[in-house]
mmCIF file of C-alpha atoms and ligand atoms in Angstrom:
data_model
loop_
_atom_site.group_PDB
_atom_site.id
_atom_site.type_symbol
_atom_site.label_atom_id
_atom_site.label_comp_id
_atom_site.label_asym_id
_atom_site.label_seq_id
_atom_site.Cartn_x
_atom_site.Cartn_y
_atom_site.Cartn_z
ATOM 1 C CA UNK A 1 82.701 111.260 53.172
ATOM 2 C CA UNK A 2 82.481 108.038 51.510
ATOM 3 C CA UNK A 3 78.900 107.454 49.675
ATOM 4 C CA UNK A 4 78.267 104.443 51.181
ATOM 5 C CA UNK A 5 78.859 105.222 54.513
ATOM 6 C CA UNK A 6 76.776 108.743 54.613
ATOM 7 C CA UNK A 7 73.447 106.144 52.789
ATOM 8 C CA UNK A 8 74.066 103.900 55.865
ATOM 9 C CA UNK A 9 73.722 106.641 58.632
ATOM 10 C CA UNK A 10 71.036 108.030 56.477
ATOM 11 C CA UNK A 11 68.948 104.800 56.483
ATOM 12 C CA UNK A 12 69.572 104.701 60.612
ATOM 13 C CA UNK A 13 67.981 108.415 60.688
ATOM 14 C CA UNK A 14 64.945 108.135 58.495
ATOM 15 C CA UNK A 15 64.333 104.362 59.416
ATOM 16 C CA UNK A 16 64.714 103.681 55.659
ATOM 17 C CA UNK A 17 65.061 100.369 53.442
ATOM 18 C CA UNK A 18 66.495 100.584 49.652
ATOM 19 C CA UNK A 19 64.714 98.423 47.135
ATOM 20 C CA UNK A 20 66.611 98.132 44.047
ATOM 21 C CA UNK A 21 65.773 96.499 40.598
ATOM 22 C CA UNK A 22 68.360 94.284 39.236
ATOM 23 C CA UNK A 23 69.240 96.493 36.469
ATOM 24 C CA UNK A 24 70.050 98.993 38.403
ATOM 25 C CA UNK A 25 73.604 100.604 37.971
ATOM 26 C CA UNK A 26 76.506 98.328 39.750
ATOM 27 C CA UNK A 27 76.776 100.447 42.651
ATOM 28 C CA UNK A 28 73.871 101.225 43.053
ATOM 29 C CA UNK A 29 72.383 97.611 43.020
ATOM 30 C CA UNK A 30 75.408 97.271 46.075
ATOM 31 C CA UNK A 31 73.886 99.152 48.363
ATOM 32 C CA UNK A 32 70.689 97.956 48.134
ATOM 33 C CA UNK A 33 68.864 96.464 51.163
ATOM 34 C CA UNK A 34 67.186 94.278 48.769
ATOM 35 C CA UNK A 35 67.724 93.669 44.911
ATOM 36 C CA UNK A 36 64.919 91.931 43.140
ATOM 37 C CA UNK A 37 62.741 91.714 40.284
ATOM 38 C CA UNK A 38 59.506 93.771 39.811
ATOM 39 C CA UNK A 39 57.620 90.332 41.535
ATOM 40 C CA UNK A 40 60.188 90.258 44.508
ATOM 41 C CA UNK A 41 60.221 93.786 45.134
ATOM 42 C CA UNK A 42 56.074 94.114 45.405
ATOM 43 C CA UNK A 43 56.815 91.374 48.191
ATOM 44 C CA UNK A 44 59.318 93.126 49.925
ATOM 45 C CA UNK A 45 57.330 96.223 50.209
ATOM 46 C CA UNK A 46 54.256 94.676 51.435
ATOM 47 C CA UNK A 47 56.271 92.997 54.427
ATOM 48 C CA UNK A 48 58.653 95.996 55.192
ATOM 49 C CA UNK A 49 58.791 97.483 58.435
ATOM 50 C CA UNK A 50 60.758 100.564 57.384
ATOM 51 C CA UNK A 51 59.135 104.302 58.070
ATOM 52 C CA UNK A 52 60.640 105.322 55.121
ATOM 53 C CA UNK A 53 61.259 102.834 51.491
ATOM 54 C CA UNK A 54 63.318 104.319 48.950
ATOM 55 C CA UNK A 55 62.926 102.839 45.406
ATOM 56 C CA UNK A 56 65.829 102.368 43.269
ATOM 57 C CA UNK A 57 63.516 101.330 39.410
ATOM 58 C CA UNK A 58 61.062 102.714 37.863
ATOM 59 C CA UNK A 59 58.399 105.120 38.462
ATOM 60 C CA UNK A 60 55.559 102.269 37.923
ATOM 61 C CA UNK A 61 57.774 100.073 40.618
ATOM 62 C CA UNK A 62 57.817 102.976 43.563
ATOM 63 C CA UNK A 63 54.064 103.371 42.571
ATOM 64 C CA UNK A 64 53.868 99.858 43.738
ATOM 65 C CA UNK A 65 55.622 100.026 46.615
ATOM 66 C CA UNK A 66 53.199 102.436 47.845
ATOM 67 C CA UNK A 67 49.874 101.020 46.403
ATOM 68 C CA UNK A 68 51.187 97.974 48.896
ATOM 69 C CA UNK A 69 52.725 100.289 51.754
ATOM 70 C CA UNK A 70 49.856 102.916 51.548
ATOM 71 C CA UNK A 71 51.160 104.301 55.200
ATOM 72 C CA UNK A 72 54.690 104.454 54.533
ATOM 73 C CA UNK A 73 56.354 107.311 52.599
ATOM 74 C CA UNK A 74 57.612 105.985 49.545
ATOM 75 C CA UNK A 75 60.755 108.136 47.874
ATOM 76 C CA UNK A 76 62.403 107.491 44.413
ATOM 77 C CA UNK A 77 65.705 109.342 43.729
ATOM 78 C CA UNK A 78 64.570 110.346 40.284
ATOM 79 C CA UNK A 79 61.208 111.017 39.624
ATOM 80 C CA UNK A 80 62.110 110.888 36.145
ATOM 81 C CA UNK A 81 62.742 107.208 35.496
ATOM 82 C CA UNK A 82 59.496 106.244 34.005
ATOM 83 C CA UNK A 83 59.276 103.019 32.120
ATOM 84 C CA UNK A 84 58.313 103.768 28.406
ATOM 85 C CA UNK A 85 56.561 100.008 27.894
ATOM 86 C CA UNK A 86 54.385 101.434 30.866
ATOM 87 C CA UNK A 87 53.111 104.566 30.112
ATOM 88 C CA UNK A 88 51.951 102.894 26.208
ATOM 89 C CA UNK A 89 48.887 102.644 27.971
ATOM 90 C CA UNK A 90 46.626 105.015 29.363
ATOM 91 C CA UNK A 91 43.953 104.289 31.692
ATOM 92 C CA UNK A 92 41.563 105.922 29.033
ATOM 93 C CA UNK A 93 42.799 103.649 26.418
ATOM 94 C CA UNK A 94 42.418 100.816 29.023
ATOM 95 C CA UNK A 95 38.954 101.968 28.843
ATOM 96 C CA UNK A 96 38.285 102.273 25.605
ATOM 97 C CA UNK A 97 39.278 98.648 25.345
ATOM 98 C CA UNK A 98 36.838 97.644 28.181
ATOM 99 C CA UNK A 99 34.320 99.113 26.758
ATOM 100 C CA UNK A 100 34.783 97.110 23.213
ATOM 101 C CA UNK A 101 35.021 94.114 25.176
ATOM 102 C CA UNK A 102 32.463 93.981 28.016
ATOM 103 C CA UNK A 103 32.871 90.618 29.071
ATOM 104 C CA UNK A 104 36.387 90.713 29.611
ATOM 105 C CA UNK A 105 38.417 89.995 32.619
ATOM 106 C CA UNK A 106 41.551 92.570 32.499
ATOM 107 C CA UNK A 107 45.381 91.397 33.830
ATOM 108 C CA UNK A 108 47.746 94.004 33.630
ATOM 109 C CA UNK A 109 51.426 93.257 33.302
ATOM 110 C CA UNK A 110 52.989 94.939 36.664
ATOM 111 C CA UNK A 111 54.746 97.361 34.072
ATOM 112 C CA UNK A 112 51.333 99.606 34.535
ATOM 113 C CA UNK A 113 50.762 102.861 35.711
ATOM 114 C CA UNK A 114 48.663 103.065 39.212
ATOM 115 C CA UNK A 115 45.422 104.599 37.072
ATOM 116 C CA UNK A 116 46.028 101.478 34.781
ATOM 117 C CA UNK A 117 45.846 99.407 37.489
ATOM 118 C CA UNK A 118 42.546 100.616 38.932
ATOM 119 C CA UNK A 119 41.312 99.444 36.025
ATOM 120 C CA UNK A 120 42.042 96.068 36.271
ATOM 121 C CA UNK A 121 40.932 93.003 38.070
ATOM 122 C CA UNK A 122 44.880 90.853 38.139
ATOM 123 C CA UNK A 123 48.193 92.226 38.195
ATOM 124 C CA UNK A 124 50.913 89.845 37.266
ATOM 125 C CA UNK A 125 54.761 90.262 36.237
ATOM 126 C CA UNK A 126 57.435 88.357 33.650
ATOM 127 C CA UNK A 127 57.667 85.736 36.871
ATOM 128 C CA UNK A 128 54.152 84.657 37.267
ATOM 129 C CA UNK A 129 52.151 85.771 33.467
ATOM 130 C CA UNK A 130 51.893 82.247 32.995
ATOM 131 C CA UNK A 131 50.802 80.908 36.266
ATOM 132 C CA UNK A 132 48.483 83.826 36.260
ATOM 133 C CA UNK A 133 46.880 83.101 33.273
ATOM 134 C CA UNK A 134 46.435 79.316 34.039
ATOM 135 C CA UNK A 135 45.203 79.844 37.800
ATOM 136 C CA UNK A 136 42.841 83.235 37.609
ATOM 137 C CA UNK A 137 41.164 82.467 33.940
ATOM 138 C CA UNK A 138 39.531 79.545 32.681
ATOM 139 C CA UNK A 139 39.052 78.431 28.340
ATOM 140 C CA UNK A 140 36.037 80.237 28.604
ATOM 141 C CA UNK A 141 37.077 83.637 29.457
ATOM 142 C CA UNK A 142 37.855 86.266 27.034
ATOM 143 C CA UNK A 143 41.239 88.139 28.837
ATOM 144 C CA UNK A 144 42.494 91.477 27.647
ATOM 145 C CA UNK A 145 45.848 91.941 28.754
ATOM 146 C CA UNK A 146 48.167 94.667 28.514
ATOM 147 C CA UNK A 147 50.240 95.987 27.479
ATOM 148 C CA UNK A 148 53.553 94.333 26.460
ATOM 149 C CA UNK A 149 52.691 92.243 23.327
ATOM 150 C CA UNK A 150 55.457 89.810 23.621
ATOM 151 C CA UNK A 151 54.596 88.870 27.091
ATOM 152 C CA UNK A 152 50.904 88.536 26.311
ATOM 153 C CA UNK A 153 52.125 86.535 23.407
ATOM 154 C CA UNK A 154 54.635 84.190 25.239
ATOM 155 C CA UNK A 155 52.060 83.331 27.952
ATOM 156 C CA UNK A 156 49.020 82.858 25.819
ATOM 157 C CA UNK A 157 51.358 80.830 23.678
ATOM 158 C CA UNK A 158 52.729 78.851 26.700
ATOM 159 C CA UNK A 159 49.349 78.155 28.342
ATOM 160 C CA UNK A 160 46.771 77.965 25.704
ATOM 161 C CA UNK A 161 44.641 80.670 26.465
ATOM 162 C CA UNK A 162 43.519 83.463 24.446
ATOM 163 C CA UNK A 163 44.583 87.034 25.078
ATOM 164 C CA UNK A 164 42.917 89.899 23.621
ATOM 165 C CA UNK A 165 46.662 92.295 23.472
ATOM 166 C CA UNK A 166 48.013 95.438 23.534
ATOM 167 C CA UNK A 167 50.615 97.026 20.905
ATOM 168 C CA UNK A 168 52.946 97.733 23.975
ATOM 169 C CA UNK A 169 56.544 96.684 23.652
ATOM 170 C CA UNK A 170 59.897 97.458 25.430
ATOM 171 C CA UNK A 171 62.504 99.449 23.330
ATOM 172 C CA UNK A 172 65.252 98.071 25.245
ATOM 173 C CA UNK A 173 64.650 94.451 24.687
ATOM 174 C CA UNK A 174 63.452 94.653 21.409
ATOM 175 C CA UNK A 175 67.051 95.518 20.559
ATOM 176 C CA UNK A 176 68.302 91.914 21.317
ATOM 177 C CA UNK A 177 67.817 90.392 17.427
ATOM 178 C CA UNK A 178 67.793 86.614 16.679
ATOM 179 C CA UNK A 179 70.758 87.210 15.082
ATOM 180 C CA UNK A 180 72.779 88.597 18.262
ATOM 181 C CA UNK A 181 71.933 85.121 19.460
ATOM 182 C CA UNK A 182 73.319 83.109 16.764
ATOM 183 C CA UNK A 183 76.404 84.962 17.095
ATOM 184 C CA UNK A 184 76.733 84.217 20.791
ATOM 185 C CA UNK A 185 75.864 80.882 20.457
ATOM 186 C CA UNK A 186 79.128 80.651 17.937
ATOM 187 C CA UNK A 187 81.012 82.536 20.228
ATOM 188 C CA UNK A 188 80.239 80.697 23.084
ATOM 189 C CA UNK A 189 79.087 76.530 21.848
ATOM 190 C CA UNK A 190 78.589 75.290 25.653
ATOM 191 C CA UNK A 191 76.824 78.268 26.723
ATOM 192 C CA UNK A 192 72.837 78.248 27.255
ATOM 193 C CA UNK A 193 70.655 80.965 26.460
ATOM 194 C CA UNK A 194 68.055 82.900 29.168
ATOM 195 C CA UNK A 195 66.061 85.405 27.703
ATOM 196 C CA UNK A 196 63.763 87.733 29.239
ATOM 197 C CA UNK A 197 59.813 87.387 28.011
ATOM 198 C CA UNK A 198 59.641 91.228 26.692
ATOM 199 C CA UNK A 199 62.401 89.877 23.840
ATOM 200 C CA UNK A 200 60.820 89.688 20.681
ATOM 201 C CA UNK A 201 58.926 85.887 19.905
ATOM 202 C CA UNK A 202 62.037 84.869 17.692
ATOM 203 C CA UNK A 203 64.376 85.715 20.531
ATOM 204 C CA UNK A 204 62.351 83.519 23.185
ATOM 205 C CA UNK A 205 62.002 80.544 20.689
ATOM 206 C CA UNK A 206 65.652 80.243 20.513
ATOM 207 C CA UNK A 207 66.131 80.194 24.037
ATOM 208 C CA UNK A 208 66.934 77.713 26.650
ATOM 209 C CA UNK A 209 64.860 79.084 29.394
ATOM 210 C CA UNK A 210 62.093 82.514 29.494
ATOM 211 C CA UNK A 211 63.148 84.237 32.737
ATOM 212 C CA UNK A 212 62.046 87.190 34.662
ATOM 213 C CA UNK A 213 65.340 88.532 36.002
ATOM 214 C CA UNK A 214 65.138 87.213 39.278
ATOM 215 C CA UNK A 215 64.213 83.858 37.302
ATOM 216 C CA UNK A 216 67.684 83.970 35.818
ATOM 217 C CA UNK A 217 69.310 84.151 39.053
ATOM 218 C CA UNK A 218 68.004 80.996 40.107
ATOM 219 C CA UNK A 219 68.187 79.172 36.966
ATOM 220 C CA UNK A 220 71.921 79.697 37.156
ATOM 221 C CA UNK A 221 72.334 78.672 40.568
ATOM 222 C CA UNK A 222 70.282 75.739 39.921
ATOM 223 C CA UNK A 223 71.859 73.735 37.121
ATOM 224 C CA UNK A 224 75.429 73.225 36.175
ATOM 225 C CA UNK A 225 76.455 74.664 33.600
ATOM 226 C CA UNK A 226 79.034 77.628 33.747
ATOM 227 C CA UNK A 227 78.463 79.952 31.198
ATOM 228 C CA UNK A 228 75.238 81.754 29.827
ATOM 229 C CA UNK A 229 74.063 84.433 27.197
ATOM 230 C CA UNK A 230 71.938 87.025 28.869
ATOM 231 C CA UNK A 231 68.535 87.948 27.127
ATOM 232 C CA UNK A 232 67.913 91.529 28.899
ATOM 233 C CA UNK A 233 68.570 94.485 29.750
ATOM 234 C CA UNK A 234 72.472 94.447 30.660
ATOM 235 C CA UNK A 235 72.231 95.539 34.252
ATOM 236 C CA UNK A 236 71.228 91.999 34.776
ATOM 237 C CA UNK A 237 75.038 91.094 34.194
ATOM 238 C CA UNK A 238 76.231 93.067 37.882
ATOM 239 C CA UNK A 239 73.835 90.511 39.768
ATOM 240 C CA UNK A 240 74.777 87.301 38.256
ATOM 241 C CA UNK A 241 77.966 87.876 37.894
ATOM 242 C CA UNK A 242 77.857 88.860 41.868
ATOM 243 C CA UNK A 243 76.338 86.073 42.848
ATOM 244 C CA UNK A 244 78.227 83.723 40.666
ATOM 245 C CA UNK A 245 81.630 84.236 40.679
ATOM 246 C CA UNK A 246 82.881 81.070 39.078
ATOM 247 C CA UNK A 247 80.708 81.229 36.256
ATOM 248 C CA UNK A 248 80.723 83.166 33.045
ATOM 249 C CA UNK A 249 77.572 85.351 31.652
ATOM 250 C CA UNK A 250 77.939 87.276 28.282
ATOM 251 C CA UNK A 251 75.427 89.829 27.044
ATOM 252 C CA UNK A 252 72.850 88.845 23.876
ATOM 253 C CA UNK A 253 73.497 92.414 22.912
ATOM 254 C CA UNK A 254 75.209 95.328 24.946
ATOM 255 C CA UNK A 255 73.096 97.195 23.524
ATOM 256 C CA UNK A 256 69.987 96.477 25.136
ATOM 257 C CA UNK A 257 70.403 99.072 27.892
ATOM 258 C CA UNK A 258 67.236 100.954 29.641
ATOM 259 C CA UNK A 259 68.460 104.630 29.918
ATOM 260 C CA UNK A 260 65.968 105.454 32.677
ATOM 261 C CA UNK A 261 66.983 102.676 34.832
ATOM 262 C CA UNK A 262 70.016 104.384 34.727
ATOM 263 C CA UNK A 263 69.387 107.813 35.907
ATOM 264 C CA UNK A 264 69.641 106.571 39.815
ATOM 265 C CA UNK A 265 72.713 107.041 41.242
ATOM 266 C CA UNK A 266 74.122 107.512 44.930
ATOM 267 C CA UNK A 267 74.793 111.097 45.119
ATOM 268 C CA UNK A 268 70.480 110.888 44.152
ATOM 269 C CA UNK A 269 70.117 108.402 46.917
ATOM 270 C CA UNK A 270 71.893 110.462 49.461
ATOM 271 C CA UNK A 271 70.239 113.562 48.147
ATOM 272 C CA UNK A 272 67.049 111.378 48.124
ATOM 273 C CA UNK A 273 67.262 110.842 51.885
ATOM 274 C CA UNK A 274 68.270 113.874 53.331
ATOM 275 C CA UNK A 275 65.717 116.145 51.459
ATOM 276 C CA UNK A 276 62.508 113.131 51.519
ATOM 277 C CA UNK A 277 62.266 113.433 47.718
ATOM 278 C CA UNK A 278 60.921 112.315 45.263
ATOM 279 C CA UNK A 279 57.908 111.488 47.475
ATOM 280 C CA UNK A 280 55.491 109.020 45.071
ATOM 281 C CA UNK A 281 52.322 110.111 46.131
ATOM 282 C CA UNK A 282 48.463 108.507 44.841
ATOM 283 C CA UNK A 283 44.958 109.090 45.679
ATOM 284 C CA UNK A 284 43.465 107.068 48.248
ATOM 285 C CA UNK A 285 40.786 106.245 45.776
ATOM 286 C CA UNK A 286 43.474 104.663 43.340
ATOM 287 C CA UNK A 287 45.640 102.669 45.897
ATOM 288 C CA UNK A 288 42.388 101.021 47.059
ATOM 289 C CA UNK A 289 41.549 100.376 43.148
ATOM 290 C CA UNK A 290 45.097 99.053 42.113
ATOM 291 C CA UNK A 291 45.514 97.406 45.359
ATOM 292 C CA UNK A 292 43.102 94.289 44.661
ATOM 293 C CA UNK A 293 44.571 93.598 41.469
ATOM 294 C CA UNK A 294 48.365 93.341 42.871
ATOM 295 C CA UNK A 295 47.201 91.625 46.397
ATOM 296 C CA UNK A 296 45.133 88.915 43.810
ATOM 297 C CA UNK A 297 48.127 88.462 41.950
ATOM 298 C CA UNK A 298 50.440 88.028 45.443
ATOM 299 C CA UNK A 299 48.006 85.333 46.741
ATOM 300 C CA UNK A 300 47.460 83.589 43.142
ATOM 301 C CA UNK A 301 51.270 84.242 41.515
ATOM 302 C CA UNK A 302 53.858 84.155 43.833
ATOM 303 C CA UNK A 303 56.609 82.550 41.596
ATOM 304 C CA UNK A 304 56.628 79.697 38.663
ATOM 305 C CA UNK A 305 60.045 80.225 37.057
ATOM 306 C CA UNK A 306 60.976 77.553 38.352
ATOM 307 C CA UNK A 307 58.010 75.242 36.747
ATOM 308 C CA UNK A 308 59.010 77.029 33.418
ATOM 309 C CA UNK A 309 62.879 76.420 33.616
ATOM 310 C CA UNK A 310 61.866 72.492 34.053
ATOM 311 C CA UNK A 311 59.379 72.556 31.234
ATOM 312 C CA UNK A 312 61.857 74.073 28.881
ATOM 313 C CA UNK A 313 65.323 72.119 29.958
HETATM 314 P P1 13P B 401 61.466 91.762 35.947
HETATM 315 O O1 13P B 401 60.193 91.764 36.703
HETATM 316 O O2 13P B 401 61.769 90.466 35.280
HETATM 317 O O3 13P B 401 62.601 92.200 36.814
HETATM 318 O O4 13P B 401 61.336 92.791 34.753
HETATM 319 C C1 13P B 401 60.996 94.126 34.930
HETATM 320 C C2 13P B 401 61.242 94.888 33.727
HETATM 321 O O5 13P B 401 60.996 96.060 33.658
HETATM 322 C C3 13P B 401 61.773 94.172 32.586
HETATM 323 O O6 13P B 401 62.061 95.054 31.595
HETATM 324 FE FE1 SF4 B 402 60.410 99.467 31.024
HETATM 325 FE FE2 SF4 B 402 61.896 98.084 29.294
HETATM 326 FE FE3 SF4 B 402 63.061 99.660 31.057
HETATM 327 FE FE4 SF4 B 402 61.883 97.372 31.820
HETATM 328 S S1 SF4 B 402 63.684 97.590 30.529
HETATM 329 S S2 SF4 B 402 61.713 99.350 32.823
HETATM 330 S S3 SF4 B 402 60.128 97.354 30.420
HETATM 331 S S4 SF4 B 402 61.685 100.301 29.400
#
């Protein structure tokens, strides 16, 4: 039986909705009830009134889902597809750190573990670091915040506060190179440049706008121009390309691809479904703990690509 068709009826039995990350594999991202990035996905699983949400990311992303959906089951069709960034901190480490720095307010880039979480008083993602930063903190606080250096970088840079950072960085992205710009920008003269915040400092200075993913998507649909060089991981093409037909996108580097986003496919979402596996499952103790941090940064973050796309254009 066609794949798509036996996910559908699957879905009907279990009462089941299929949140999938945009860099996701093509097909995958097609069936998906809704495709987001790691800010618009924590939504959508907070308001969902699914029995049953099955996570097409990351293991940190399905931990989400169910640190904000306590009472649903939560499934992700690999339990495998951890995010490396993520799991460069430990919530030991996270301790550790605390420990050096008493005083410190914590903010944990969504790209956490659950335990990391607990440990810290905001959550934020690549949409809303800056915001974040500007709305929860004031000059006066001293803000540890982990663990991807480059983001901690960007926003500190971008808002003027001062971060106390982690060493954390994301293989993927960190293979996009200043110089795989320059050559797209020959290739491609009328084209402007998005780049995702993980990219290494050099990468984000030459860009025309610092977007999470779902950032990107609206930044193209917002402004004119028809053709763009894509800062991230390449999954990202499948969605804009999708949504923007008449426009052309071409990868900084093809390349930059995040082997465990890719492990999810639909035979695992079928198998997935029939079988209720993976189930993500956390202490009650540790969804109350991580909870606060991601509702804080839901109330305070929602989304300021938008403010950031003007700043930069
Ligand atoms: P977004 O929140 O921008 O989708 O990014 C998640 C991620 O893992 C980037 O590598
Ligand atoms: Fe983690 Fe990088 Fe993959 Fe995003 S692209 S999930 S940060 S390893």
């Amino acid at each position: 039986m066609d794949l798509q068709k036996r996910i559908e009826e699957l879905k009907k039995k279990r009462n089941a909705v299929i949140l999938v990350h945009n860099y996701q594999l093509p097909e995958v991202q097609d069936i998906g009830d809704f495709v987001g990035d790691s800010l618009g996905l924590s939504i959508e699983a907070s308001k969902t009134a699914a029995d049953v949400i099955v996570f097409c990311g990351v293991y940190f992303m399905a931990e989400t889902a169910k640190i904000l959906s306590p009472h649903k089951t939560v499934l992700i069709p690999d339990a495998s597809s951890g995010c490396p960034m993520a799991d460069m901190i430990t919530a030991e480490q996270l301790r550790e750190l605390k420990a050096k720095h008493p005083k410190a307010k914590v903010m944990c880039y969504v790209n956490t573990s659950a335990e990391v979480k607990a440990e810290c008083d905001y959550c934020c993602t690549s949409a809303n670091a800056e915001r974040m930063l500007t709305e929860a903190f004031s000059d006066d606080d001293e803000i540890i915040f982990v663990p991807d250096k480059y983001l901690a970088l960007y926003a500190a840079n971008r808002t003027g506060r001062k971060v106390i950072f982690w060493h954390g960085y994301c293989k993927s992205h960190l293979k996009i190179l200043p110089e795989h710009i320059h050559q797209q920008k020959e290739l491609h003269p009328k084209a402007l440049v998005m780049a995702h915040p993980e990219c290494l400092s050099a990468v984000t200075q030459m860009a025309d706008a610092v977007l999470s993913t779902s950032g990107m998507l609206e930044y193209v649909k917002r402004f004119d121009a028809k053709e763009f060089i894509v800062g991230t991981e390449v999954g990202m093409l499948h969605s804009l390309r999708k949504a923007n037909p008449g426009k052309k996108f071409y990868p900084a580097s093809d390349i930059a691809i995040c082997p465990n986003m890719k492990k999810i496919t639909l035979e695992k979402v079928i198998r997935s479904l029939e079988e209720m596996r993976d189930e993500v499952v956390l202490s009650e103790e540790i969804i109350s703990k991580a909870h606060k941090s991601i509702f804080r940064m839901i109330n305070i973050g929602k989304s300021s690509d938008v403010a950031s796309t003007e700043a930069k254009i």
